[in-house]
PDB file of C-alpha atoms and ligand atoms in Angstrom:
ATOM      1  CA  UNK U  30      22.373  -6.723  29.755  1.00 96.00           C
ATOM      2  CA  UNK U  31      20.190  -9.661  28.697  1.00 98.00           C
ATOM      3  CA  UNK U  32      17.951  -8.576  25.846  1.00 98.00           C
ATOM      4  CA  UNK U  33      15.006 -10.332  24.231  1.00 98.00           C
ATOM      5  CA  UNK U  34      14.446  -9.656  20.516  1.00 99.00           C
ATOM      6  CA  UNK U  35      11.128 -10.782  19.027  1.00 98.00           C
ATOM      7  CA  UNK U  36      10.730 -11.501  15.327  1.00 98.00           C
ATOM      8  CA  UNK U  37      14.464 -12.158  15.398  1.00 98.00           C
ATOM      9  CA  UNK U  38      14.415 -14.653  12.540  1.00 98.00           C
ATOM     10  CA  UNK U  39      12.751 -12.140  10.205  1.00 98.00           C
ATOM     11  CA  UNK U  40      14.186  -9.722   7.688  1.00 98.00           C
ATOM     12  CA  UNK U  41      14.757  -6.871  10.140  1.00 98.00           C
ATOM     13  CA  UNK U  42      15.633  -9.097  13.083  1.00 98.00           C
ATOM     14  CA  UNK U  43      18.543 -10.801  11.336  1.00 98.00           C
ATOM     15  CA  UNK U  44      20.286  -7.462  10.748  1.00 98.00           C
ATOM     16  CA  UNK U  45      19.045  -5.625  13.827  1.00 98.00           C
ATOM     17  CA  UNK U  46      20.941  -7.920  16.187  1.00 98.00           C
ATOM     18  CA  UNK U  47      24.360  -7.197  14.623  1.00 98.00           C
ATOM     19  CA  UNK U  48      25.163  -4.053  16.706  1.00 98.00           C
ATOM     20  CA  UNK U  49      24.068  -5.933  19.850  1.00 98.00           C
ATOM     21  CA  UNK U  50      26.452  -8.840  19.337  1.00 98.00           C
ATOM     22  CA  UNK U  51      29.310  -8.899  21.846  1.00 97.00           C
ATOM     23  CA  UNK U  52      27.601  -6.191  23.939  1.00 98.00           C
ATOM     24  CA  UNK U  53      24.311  -7.755  25.021  1.00 98.00           C
ATOM     25  CA  UNK U  54      23.450 -11.304  25.960  1.00 98.00           C
ATOM     26  CA  UNK U  55      20.741 -12.055  23.371  1.00 98.00           C
ATOM     27  CA  UNK U  56      17.636 -14.218  23.530  1.00 98.00           C
ATOM     28  CA  UNK U  57      16.071 -14.408  20.097  1.00 98.00           C
ATOM     29  CA  UNK U  58      12.410 -15.312  19.665  1.00 98.00           C
ATOM     30  CA  UNK U  59      10.424 -16.164  16.562  1.00 98.00           C
ATOM     31  CA  UNK U  60       7.471 -18.365  15.707  1.00 98.00           C
ATOM     32  CA  UNK U  61       9.490 -19.875  12.845  1.00 98.00           C
ATOM     33  CA  UNK U  62      12.582 -21.908  13.832  1.00 98.00           C
ATOM     34  CA  UNK U  63      15.934 -20.482  12.713  1.00 97.00           C
ATOM     35  CA  UNK U  64      19.635 -21.069  13.286  1.00 97.00           C
ATOM     36  CA  UNK U  65      21.701 -18.688  15.422  1.00 98.00           C
ATOM     37  CA  UNK U  66      24.756 -18.779  17.677  1.00 98.00           C
ATOM     38  CA  UNK U  67      22.593 -16.989  20.287  1.00 98.00           C
ATOM     39  CA  UNK U  68      19.870 -18.431  22.509  1.00 98.00           C
ATOM     40  CA  UNK U  69      16.764 -19.093  20.402  1.00 98.00           C
ATOM     41  CA  UNK U  70      13.217 -19.479  21.664  1.00 98.00           C
ATOM     42  CA  UNK U  71      10.610 -20.696  19.187  1.00 98.00           C
ATOM     43  CA  UNK U  72       7.045 -19.695  20.006  1.00 98.00           C
ATOM     44  CA  UNK U  73       4.271 -17.231  19.385  1.00 98.00           C
ATOM     45  CA  UNK U  74       3.943 -13.784  20.947  1.00 98.00           C
ATOM     46  CA  UNK U  75       0.180 -14.307  20.707  1.00 98.00           C
ATOM     47  CA  UNK U  76       0.511 -16.755  23.625  1.00 98.00           C
ATOM     48  CA  UNK U  77       0.972 -15.137  27.051  1.00 98.00           C
ATOM     49  CA  UNK U  78       2.672 -18.145  28.658  1.00 98.00           C
ATOM     50  CA  UNK U  79       5.234 -18.195  25.845  1.00 98.00           C
ATOM     51  CA  UNK U  80       5.848 -14.470  26.385  1.00 98.00           C
ATOM     52  CA  UNK U  81       6.389 -15.108  30.100  1.00 98.00           C
ATOM     53  CA  UNK U  82       9.072 -17.671  29.225  1.00 98.00           C
ATOM     54  CA  UNK U  83      10.585 -15.291  26.684  1.00 98.00           C
ATOM     55  CA  UNK U  84      11.042 -12.382  29.099  1.00 98.00           C
ATOM     56  CA  UNK U  85      12.176 -14.434  32.107  1.00 98.00           C
ATOM     57  CA  UNK U  86      15.630 -13.296  33.211  1.00 98.00           C
ATOM     58  CA  UNK U  87      15.795 -10.448  30.643  1.00 98.00           C
ATOM     59  CA  UNK U  88      16.609  -6.808  31.421  1.00 98.00           C
ATOM     60  CA  UNK U  89      15.382  -5.322  28.151  1.00 98.00           C
ATOM     61  CA  UNK U  90      13.298  -6.188  25.110  1.00 98.00           C
ATOM     62  CA  UNK U  91      13.193  -5.200  21.446  1.00 99.00           C
ATOM     63  CA  UNK U  92       9.798  -5.832  19.850  1.00 99.00           C
ATOM     64  CA  UNK U  93      10.399  -6.509  16.163  1.00 98.00           C
ATOM     65  CA  UNK U  94       7.883  -9.192  15.194  1.00 98.00           C
ATOM     66  CA  UNK U  95       5.009  -8.782  12.761  1.00 98.00           C
ATOM     67  CA  UNK U  96       2.426 -11.064  11.196  1.00 98.00           C
ATOM     68  CA  UNK U  97       3.921 -12.293   7.972  1.00 94.00           C
ATOM     69  CA  UNK U  98       2.815 -10.635   4.767  1.00 92.00           C
ATOM     70  CA  UNK U  99       1.554 -13.770   3.053  1.00 88.00           C
ATOM     71  CA  UNK U 100      -1.013 -13.149   0.366  1.00 89.00           C
ATOM     72  CA  UNK U 101      -4.157 -11.721   1.920  1.00 93.00           C
ATOM     73  CA  UNK U 102      -2.906 -11.751   5.523  1.00 95.00           C
ATOM     74  CA  UNK U 103      -3.353  -7.977   5.901  1.00 96.00           C
ATOM     75  CA  UNK U 104      -6.725  -7.882   4.121  1.00 96.00           C
ATOM     76  CA  UNK U 105      -8.563  -8.444   7.404  1.00 96.00           C
ATOM     77  CA  UNK U 106      -7.696  -7.503  11.011  1.00 97.00           C
ATOM     78  CA  UNK U 107      -7.353 -11.163  12.097  1.00 97.00           C
ATOM     79  CA  UNK U 108      -3.642 -11.960  11.761  1.00 97.00           C
ATOM     80  CA  UNK U 109      -2.302  -8.389  12.161  1.00 98.00           C
ATOM     81  CA  UNK U 110      -4.227  -7.831  15.392  1.00 98.00           C
ATOM     82  CA  UNK U 111      -3.528 -11.318  16.748  1.00 98.00           C
ATOM     83  CA  UNK U 112       0.220 -11.048  16.208  1.00 98.00           C
ATOM     84  CA  UNK U 113       1.168  -7.361  16.109  1.00 98.00           C
ATOM     85  CA  UNK U 114      -1.268  -6.008  18.690  1.00 98.00           C
ATOM     86  CA  UNK U 115      -2.065  -8.936  21.003  1.00 98.00           C
ATOM     87  CA  UNK U 116       1.571 -10.007  20.828  1.00 98.00           C
ATOM     88  CA  UNK U 117       2.721  -6.554  21.932  1.00 98.00           C
ATOM     89  CA  UNK U 118       0.156  -6.434  24.747  1.00 98.00           C
ATOM     90  CA  UNK U 119       1.295  -9.874  25.954  1.00 98.00           C
ATOM     91  CA  UNK U 120       4.955  -8.905  25.842  1.00 99.00           C
ATOM     92  CA  UNK U 121       4.506  -5.665  27.807  1.00 98.00           C
ATOM     93  CA  UNK U 122       2.308  -7.426  30.359  1.00 98.00           C
ATOM     94  CA  UNK U 123       4.863 -10.204  30.827  1.00 98.00           C
ATOM     95  CA  UNK U 124       7.738  -7.699  30.844  1.00 98.00           C
ATOM     96  CA  UNK U 125       6.243  -5.743  33.736  1.00 98.00           C
ATOM     97  CA  UNK U 126       5.679  -8.962  35.687  1.00 98.00           C
ATOM     98  CA  UNK U 127       9.323  -9.865  35.070  1.00 98.00           C
ATOM     99  CA  UNK U 128      10.631  -6.428  36.090  1.00 98.00           C
ATOM    100  CA  UNK U 129      11.849  -5.315  32.642  1.00 98.00           C
ATOM    101  CA  UNK U 130      12.272  -1.537  32.660  1.00 97.00           C
ATOM    102  CA  UNK U 131      13.423  -0.784  29.093  1.00 98.00           C
ATOM    103  CA  UNK U 132      11.792  -1.618  25.779  1.00 98.00           C
ATOM    104  CA  UNK U 133      12.355  -0.692  22.151  1.00 99.00           C
ATOM    105  CA  UNK U 134       9.270  -0.936  19.972  1.00 99.00           C
ATOM    106  CA  UNK U 135       9.907  -1.192  16.255  1.00 98.00           C
ATOM    107  CA  UNK U 136       6.986   0.794  14.923  1.00 98.00           C
ATOM    108  CA  UNK U 137       6.793   2.303  11.455  1.00 98.00           C
ATOM    109  CA  UNK U 138       6.352   5.583   9.670  1.00 98.00           C
ATOM    110  CA  UNK U 139       2.976   4.000   8.861  1.00 98.00           C
ATOM    111  CA  UNK U 140       1.842   5.191  12.316  1.00 98.00           C
ATOM    112  CA  UNK U 141       1.705   8.679  10.798  1.00 98.00           C
ATOM    113  CA  UNK U 142       0.774   7.467   7.317  1.00 98.00           C
ATOM    114  CA  UNK U 143      -2.151   9.880   7.029  1.00 98.00           C
ATOM    115  CA  UNK U 144       0.101  12.885   7.684  1.00 98.00           C
ATOM    116  CA  UNK U 145       2.722  11.546   5.288  1.00 97.00           C
ATOM    117  CA  UNK U 146       0.126  11.217   2.536  1.00 96.00           C
ATOM    118  CA  UNK U 147      -0.872  14.868   3.105  1.00 97.00           C
ATOM    119  CA  UNK U 148       2.763  15.934   2.728  1.00 96.00           C
ATOM    120  CA  UNK U 149       3.000  17.121   6.336  1.00 98.00           C
ATOM    121  CA  UNK U 150       6.473  17.442   7.831  1.00 98.00           C
ATOM    122  CA  UNK U 151       6.618  14.532  10.265  1.00 98.00           C
ATOM    123  CA  UNK U 152       7.273  15.766  13.786  1.00 98.00           C
ATOM    124  CA  UNK U 153       7.423  13.492  16.788  1.00 98.00           C
ATOM    125  CA  UNK U 154       4.422  15.175  18.411  1.00 98.00           C
ATOM    126  CA  UNK U 155       1.979  14.566  15.541  1.00 98.00           C
ATOM    127  CA  UNK U 156      -1.003  12.500  16.691  1.00 98.00           C
ATOM    128  CA  UNK U 157      -0.675   9.036  15.149  1.00 98.00           C
ATOM    129  CA  UNK U 158      -3.078   8.634  12.193  1.00 98.00           C
ATOM    130  CA  UNK U 159      -2.942   5.607   9.968  1.00 96.00           C
ATOM    131  CA  UNK U 160      -2.474   5.484   6.248  1.00 93.00           C
ATOM    132  CA  UNK U 161      -5.766   3.592   5.996  1.00 95.00           C
ATOM    133  CA  UNK U 162      -4.594  -0.022   6.113  1.00 97.00           C
ATOM    134  CA  UNK U 163      -4.587  -2.783   8.714  1.00 97.00           C
ATOM    135  CA  UNK U 164      -0.809  -2.732   8.994  1.00 97.00           C
ATOM    136  CA  UNK U 165      -0.475   0.911  10.008  1.00 97.00           C
ATOM    137  CA  UNK U 166      -3.511   0.631  12.278  1.00 98.00           C
ATOM    138  CA  UNK U 167      -1.736  -2.137  14.194  1.00 98.00           C
ATOM    139  CA  UNK U 168       1.430  -0.012  14.432  1.00 98.00           C
ATOM    140  CA  UNK U 169      -0.627   2.747  16.078  1.00 98.00           C
ATOM    141  CA  UNK U 170      -2.142   0.209  18.482  1.00 98.00           C
ATOM    142  CA  UNK U 171       1.344  -1.026  19.366  1.00 98.00           C
ATOM    143  CA  UNK U 172       2.390   2.546  20.163  1.00 98.00           C
ATOM    144  CA  UNK U 173      -0.723   3.070  22.328  1.00 98.00           C
ATOM    145  CA  UNK U 174       0.122  -0.076  24.308  1.00 98.00           C
ATOM    146  CA  UNK U 175       3.721   1.052  24.705  1.00 98.00           C
ATOM    147  CA  UNK U 176       2.581   4.474  25.956  1.00 98.00           C
ATOM    148  CA  UNK U 177       0.226   2.814  28.447  1.00 98.00           C
ATOM    149  CA  UNK U 178       3.057   0.756  29.929  1.00 98.00           C
ATOM    150  CA  UNK U 179       5.254   3.832  30.149  1.00 98.00           C
ATOM    151  CA  UNK U 180       2.626   6.073  31.737  1.00 98.00           C
ATOM    152  CA  UNK U 181       1.137   3.610  34.181  1.00 98.00           C
ATOM    153  CA  UNK U 182       3.914   1.085  34.807  1.00 98.00           C
ATOM    154  CA  UNK U 183       7.045   3.236  34.456  1.00 98.00           C
ATOM    155  CA  UNK U 184       8.559   1.288  31.563  1.00 98.00           C
ATOM    156  CA  UNK U 185      11.035   3.358  29.530  1.00 98.00           C
ATOM    157  CA  UNK U 186      10.187   3.010  25.840  1.00 98.00           C
ATOM    158  CA  UNK U 187      11.912   4.040  22.628  1.00 98.00           C
ATOM    159  CA  UNK U 188       9.580   3.906  19.646  1.00 99.00           C
ATOM    160  CA  UNK U 189      11.555   3.607  16.426  1.00 98.00           C
ATOM    161  CA  UNK U 190       9.730   4.554  13.246  1.00 98.00           C
ATOM    162  CA  UNK U 191      11.649   3.240  10.234  1.00 98.00           C
ATOM    163  CA  UNK U 192      10.207   3.565   6.744  1.00 98.00           C
ATOM    164  CA  UNK U 193      11.601   1.499   3.879  1.00 97.00           C
ATOM    165  CA  UNK U 194      14.080  -1.072   5.192  1.00 98.00           C
ATOM    166  CA  UNK U 195      16.660  -1.845   2.524  1.00 97.00           C
ATOM    167  CA  UNK U 196      20.048  -3.547   2.702  1.00 96.00           C
ATOM    168  CA  UNK U 197      22.720  -0.915   2.064  1.00 95.00           C
ATOM    169  CA  UNK U 198      25.204  -3.468   0.662  1.00 94.00           C
ATOM    170  CA  UNK U 199      22.931  -5.084  -1.914  1.00 94.00           C
ATOM    171  CA  UNK U 200      20.416  -2.184  -2.229  1.00 94.00           C
ATOM    172  CA  UNK U 201      17.697  -4.847  -2.056  1.00 95.00           C
ATOM    173  CA  UNK U 202      14.584  -4.765   0.094  1.00 96.00           C
ATOM    174  CA  UNK U 203      12.882  -7.567   2.011  1.00 95.00           C
ATOM    175  CA  UNK U 204      11.407  -9.012  -1.170  1.00 95.00           C
ATOM    176  CA  UNK U 205      14.693  -8.925  -3.109  1.00 95.00           C
ATOM    177  CA  UNK U 206      13.670  -5.874  -5.146  1.00 95.00           C
ATOM    178  CA  UNK U 207      16.789  -3.918  -6.078  1.00 94.00           C
ATOM    179  CA  UNK U 208      16.862  -0.108  -5.892  1.00 94.00           C
ATOM    180  CA  UNK U 209      18.673   1.998  -8.488  1.00 91.00           C
ATOM    181  CA  UNK U 210      17.907   5.367  -6.937  1.00 90.00           C
ATOM    182  CA  UNK U 211      18.106   6.466  -3.333  1.00 90.00           C
ATOM    183  CA  UNK U 212      14.711   6.853  -1.689  1.00 93.00           C
ATOM    184  CA  UNK U 213      14.697   9.251   1.315  1.00 95.00           C
ATOM    185  CA  UNK U 214      12.930   6.526   3.315  1.00 96.00           C
ATOM    186  CA  UNK U 215      15.739   3.979   3.095  1.00 97.00           C
ATOM    187  CA  UNK U 216      17.270   2.579   6.257  1.00 98.00           C
ATOM    188  CA  UNK U 217      19.601  -0.365   6.732  1.00 98.00           C
ATOM    189  CA  UNK U 218      18.667  -3.019   9.304  1.00 98.00           C
ATOM    190  CA  UNK U 219      21.974  -2.668  11.178  1.00 98.00           C
ATOM    191  CA  UNK U 220      21.375   1.051  11.652  1.00 98.00           C
ATOM    192  CA  UNK U 221      17.974   0.313  13.180  1.00 98.00           C
ATOM    193  CA  UNK U 222      19.775  -2.086  15.524  1.00 98.00           C
ATOM    194  CA  UNK U 223      22.280   0.627  16.404  1.00 98.00           C
ATOM    195  CA  UNK U 224      19.471   3.057  17.249  1.00 98.00           C
ATOM    196  CA  UNK U 225      17.776   0.376  19.362  1.00 98.00           C
ATOM    197  CA  UNK U 226      20.980  -0.344  21.256  1.00 98.00           C
ATOM    198  CA  UNK U 227      21.750   3.345  21.847  1.00 98.00           C
ATOM    199  CA  UNK U 228      18.201   3.902  23.121  1.00 98.00           C
ATOM    200  CA  UNK U 229      18.500   1.014  25.587  1.00 98.00           C
ATOM    201  CA  UNK U 230      21.795   2.472  26.823  1.00 96.00           C
ATOM    202  CA  UNK U 231      20.254   5.895  27.615  1.00 98.00           C
ATOM    203  CA  UNK U 232      20.218   6.238  31.412  1.00 97.00           C
ATOM    204  CA  UNK U 233      17.156   8.519  31.377  1.00 98.00           C
ATOM    205  CA  UNK U 234      14.994   7.110  28.576  1.00 98.00           C
ATOM    206  CA  UNK U 235      11.350   8.149  28.927  1.00 98.00           C
ATOM    207  CA  UNK U 236       8.713   7.538  26.241  1.00 98.00           C
ATOM    208  CA  UNK U 237      10.476   8.773  23.139  1.00 98.00           C
ATOM    209  CA  UNK U 238       9.794   8.575  19.432  1.00 98.00           C
ATOM    210  CA  UNK U 239      12.579   8.434  16.862  1.00 98.00           C
ATOM    211  CA  UNK U 240      12.127   8.577  13.104  1.00 98.00           C
ATOM    212  CA  UNK U 241      14.739   6.073  11.999  1.00 98.00           C
ATOM    213  CA  UNK U 242      15.639   7.037   8.442  1.00 98.00           C
ATOM    214  CA  UNK U 243      19.052   6.489   6.931  1.00 96.00           C
ATOM    215  CA  UNK U 244      19.454   9.157   4.251  1.00 95.00           C
ATOM    216  CA  UNK U 245      20.416  12.847   4.503  1.00 94.00           C
ATOM    217  CA  UNK U 246      17.226  13.790   2.619  1.00 95.00           C
ATOM    218  CA  UNK U 247      15.128  12.429   5.500  1.00 96.00           C
ATOM    219  CA  UNK U 248      15.595  15.610   7.524  1.00 96.00           C
ATOM    220  CA  UNK U 249      13.573  17.516   4.939  1.00 97.00           C
ATOM    221  CA  UNK U 250      10.607  15.184   5.592  1.00 98.00           C
ATOM    222  CA  UNK U 251      10.809  14.211   9.241  1.00 98.00           C
ATOM    223  CA  UNK U 252      12.094  15.505  12.556  1.00 98.00           C
ATOM    224  CA  UNK U 253      15.475  13.818  12.757  1.00 98.00           C
ATOM    225  CA  UNK U 254      17.059  15.881  15.558  1.00 98.00           C
ATOM    226  CA  UNK U 255      15.926  13.475  18.317  1.00 98.00           C
ATOM    227  CA  UNK U 256      17.712  10.498  16.811  1.00 98.00           C
ATOM    228  CA  UNK U 257      20.846  12.459  15.854  1.00 98.00           C
ATOM    229  CA  UNK U 258      21.158  14.500  19.033  1.00 98.00           C
ATOM    230  CA  UNK U 259      19.503  12.507  21.798  1.00 98.00           C
ATOM    231  CA  UNK U 260      20.850   9.109  20.692  1.00 98.00           C
ATOM    232  CA  UNK U 261      24.036  10.374  19.046  1.00 98.00           C
ATOM    233  CA  UNK U 262      23.056   8.108  16.152  1.00 98.00           C
ATOM    234  CA  UNK U 263      24.629   8.376  12.747  1.00 96.00           C
ATOM    235  CA  UNK U 264      23.876   5.847  10.019  1.00 96.00           C
ATOM    236  CA  UNK U 265      26.848   3.553   9.511  1.00 96.00           C
ATOM    237  CA  UNK U 266      25.408   2.139   6.282  1.00 95.00           C
ATOM    238  CA  UNK U 267      24.390   5.075   4.075  1.00 88.00           C
ATOM    239  CA  UNK U 268      22.982   4.761   0.575  1.00 86.00           C
ATOM    240  CA  UNK U 269      23.791   8.021  -1.168  1.00 77.00           C
ATOM    241  CA  UNK U 270      27.331   6.957  -2.116  1.00 75.00           C
ATOM    242  CA  UNK U 271      25.966   3.971  -4.001  1.00 75.00           C
ATOM    243  CA  UNK U 272      22.731   5.302  -5.397  1.00 77.00           C
ATOM    244  CA  UNK U 273      21.708   8.476  -7.161  1.00 70.00           C
ATOM    245  CA  UNK U 274      19.592  10.587  -4.766  1.00 65.00           C
ATOM    246  CA  UNK U 275      16.080  11.368  -5.960  1.00 60.00           C
TER     247      UNK U 275
HETATM  248  N1  NAD G  24      10.369  -4.207   6.115  1.00 75.09           N
HETATM  249  C1  NAD G  24      10.160  -2.901   6.168  1.00 75.09           C
HETATM  250  O1  NAD G  24      10.429  -2.152   5.182  1.00 75.09           O
HETATM  251  C2  NAD G  24       9.624  -2.250   7.438  1.00 75.09           C
HETATM  252  C3  NAD G  24       9.405  -0.870   7.447  1.00 75.09           C
HETATM  253  C4  NAD G  24       8.987  -0.251   8.624  1.00 75.09           C
HETATM  254  C5  NAD G  24       8.795  -1.000   9.783  1.00 75.09           C
HETATM  255  N2  NAD G  24       9.020  -2.350   9.737  1.00 75.09           N
HETATM  256  C6  NAD G  24       8.787  -3.099  10.983  1.00 75.09           C
HETATM  257  O2  NAD G  24       9.878  -3.975  11.213  1.00 75.09           O
HETATM  258  C7  NAD G  24       9.421  -5.113  11.950  1.00 75.09           C
HETATM  259  C8  NAD G  24       9.915  -6.385  11.280  1.00 75.09           C
HETATM  260  O3  NAD G  24       9.436  -6.403   9.962  1.00 75.09           O
HETATM  261  P1  NAD G  24      10.122  -7.318   8.849  1.00 75.09           P
HETATM  262  O4  NAD G  24      10.007  -6.574   7.574  1.00 75.09           O
HETATM  263  O5  NAD G  24      11.428  -7.811   9.314  1.00 75.09           O
HETATM  264  O6  NAD G  24       9.078  -8.523   8.803  1.00 75.09           O
HETATM  265  P2  NAD G  24       9.365 -10.098   8.676  1.00 75.09           P
HETATM  266  O7  NAD G  24       8.063 -10.707   8.320  1.00 75.09           O
HETATM  267  O8  NAD G  24      10.527 -10.364   7.777  1.00 75.09           O
HETATM  268  O9  NAD G  24       9.796 -10.484  10.145  1.00 75.09           O
HETATM  269  C9  NAD G  24       8.839 -10.618  11.166  1.00 75.09           C
HETATM  270  C10 NAD G  24       9.177 -11.849  11.981  1.00 75.09           C
HETATM  271  O10 NAD G  24       8.146 -11.981  12.978  1.00 75.09           O
HETATM  272  C11 NAD G  24       7.891 -13.357  13.090  1.00 75.09           C
HETATM  273  N3  NAD G  24       6.561 -13.627  13.634  1.00 75.09           N
HETATM  274  C12 NAD G  24       5.377 -13.674  12.953  1.00 75.09           C
HETATM  275  N4  NAD G  24       4.406 -14.052  13.767  1.00 75.09           N
HETATM  276  C13 NAD G  24       4.966 -14.253  14.991  1.00 75.09           C
HETATM  277  C14 NAD G  24       4.456 -14.673  16.230  1.00 75.09           C
HETATM  278  N5  NAD G  24       3.152 -14.980  16.385  1.00 75.09           N
HETATM  279  N6  NAD G  24       5.315 -14.796  17.271  1.00 75.09           N
HETATM  280  C15 NAD G  24       6.626 -14.500  17.130  1.00 75.09           C
HETATM  281  N7  NAD G  24       7.173 -14.110  15.961  1.00 75.09           N
HETATM  282  C16 NAD G  24       6.349 -13.982  14.902  1.00 75.09           C
HETATM  283  C17 NAD G  24       7.992 -13.904  11.671  1.00 75.09           C
HETATM  284  O11 NAD G  24       8.190 -15.319  11.671  1.00 75.09           O
HETATM  285  C18 NAD G  24       9.177 -13.130  11.136  1.00 75.09           C
HETATM  286  O12 NAD G  24      10.382 -13.845  11.305  1.00 75.09           O
HETATM  287  C19 NAD G  24       7.894  -4.977  12.035  1.00 75.09           C
HETATM  288  O13 NAD G  24       7.548  -4.403  13.276  1.00 75.09           O
HETATM  289  C20 NAD G  24       7.567  -3.990  10.926  1.00 75.09           C
HETATM  290  O14 NAD G  24       6.378  -3.278  11.200  1.00 75.09           O
HETATM  291  C21 NAD G  24       9.405  -2.992   8.609  1.00 75.09           C
END
C-alpha cells in the first residue's frame, strides 16, 4: 500500500511513521524540508495543486499536519484555518479525485474539549464541542470535512483523537518538557502510528472515532473499547512503568 503522510517532518510525524516502515510504501509531505530515507514531498497542504501531486498514485493517506504553534499563530483563525482546515479540505478533495478510499485523520481530544472541561466521560458519540480555542475549533472542522467525504464520497475514515503526545523513552513532550508523573492523557507517537496502520488495514472501516490514549487510566475518562477491540491495539510504549501514576 502506498501511503501519504502529511506533516511528516513534525513532532508526531517523525514517530508516527515508524510502525509503517517496511509495511507501507511511504510518501512524506511537509511544508518544511526534512531528511528521510522515504520519498519526501515539500509543499503546502493549503495549495490544491500541491495536494493533487501529493496524493497521486497513493492508496491511503494519514493527515497529521498542523499550523505551527509559533508565538501568536493560534490567536486568530488565519493560520489554523488556512493550514488545518483548508489543508484538510484540499487533501480530501484531491484524494477522491485520485481514487483514495482510506484516510486516517489525526484529530485531537480537543474536538471534545468542552465535554472534557465539564468532566464528562468521553464517548465516541458525543457531539464535538470545542474547548474554546482556535486549535480545537479547527480539529472539529477537520472532523466535519472527514465525515462529509465518508458520507457523500464513500471514503473510509478513522479519526484518531490523541491527547498529550509524549515520548515514552525520554518522557519529554514536543517542547522538551520532561514529565515526572504519568498523566492519563499521555500517548507515544509510535503508538499513534500503530493505531493509524491498524485502522488502514481494517477491511471494513467506516467512519470511526478512536480515542488514542496510551495509559491504563485513560479508560476511566474515555471510551477506549473501540481502539482496543475493533483495532486490536495495545500500546507498545507505555508510561506507567517509568512514571508514578497520578
Ligand atoms: N503534540 C500533541 O500533544 C498533540 C496532541 C493531540 C493531537 N495532536 C495532533 O497531531 C498532529 C501533529 O501535531 P504535532 O504536535 O506533531 O505538530 P508539529 O507542529 O510538530 O507538526 C506539524 C507539521 O505540519 C507541518 N505543516 C505546517 N504547515 C503545513 C502546511 N501548510 N503544509 C504541510 N505541512 C505543514 C509543519 O511543518 C510540521 O512539521 C496535529 O494534527 C495535532 O492536532 C498533537
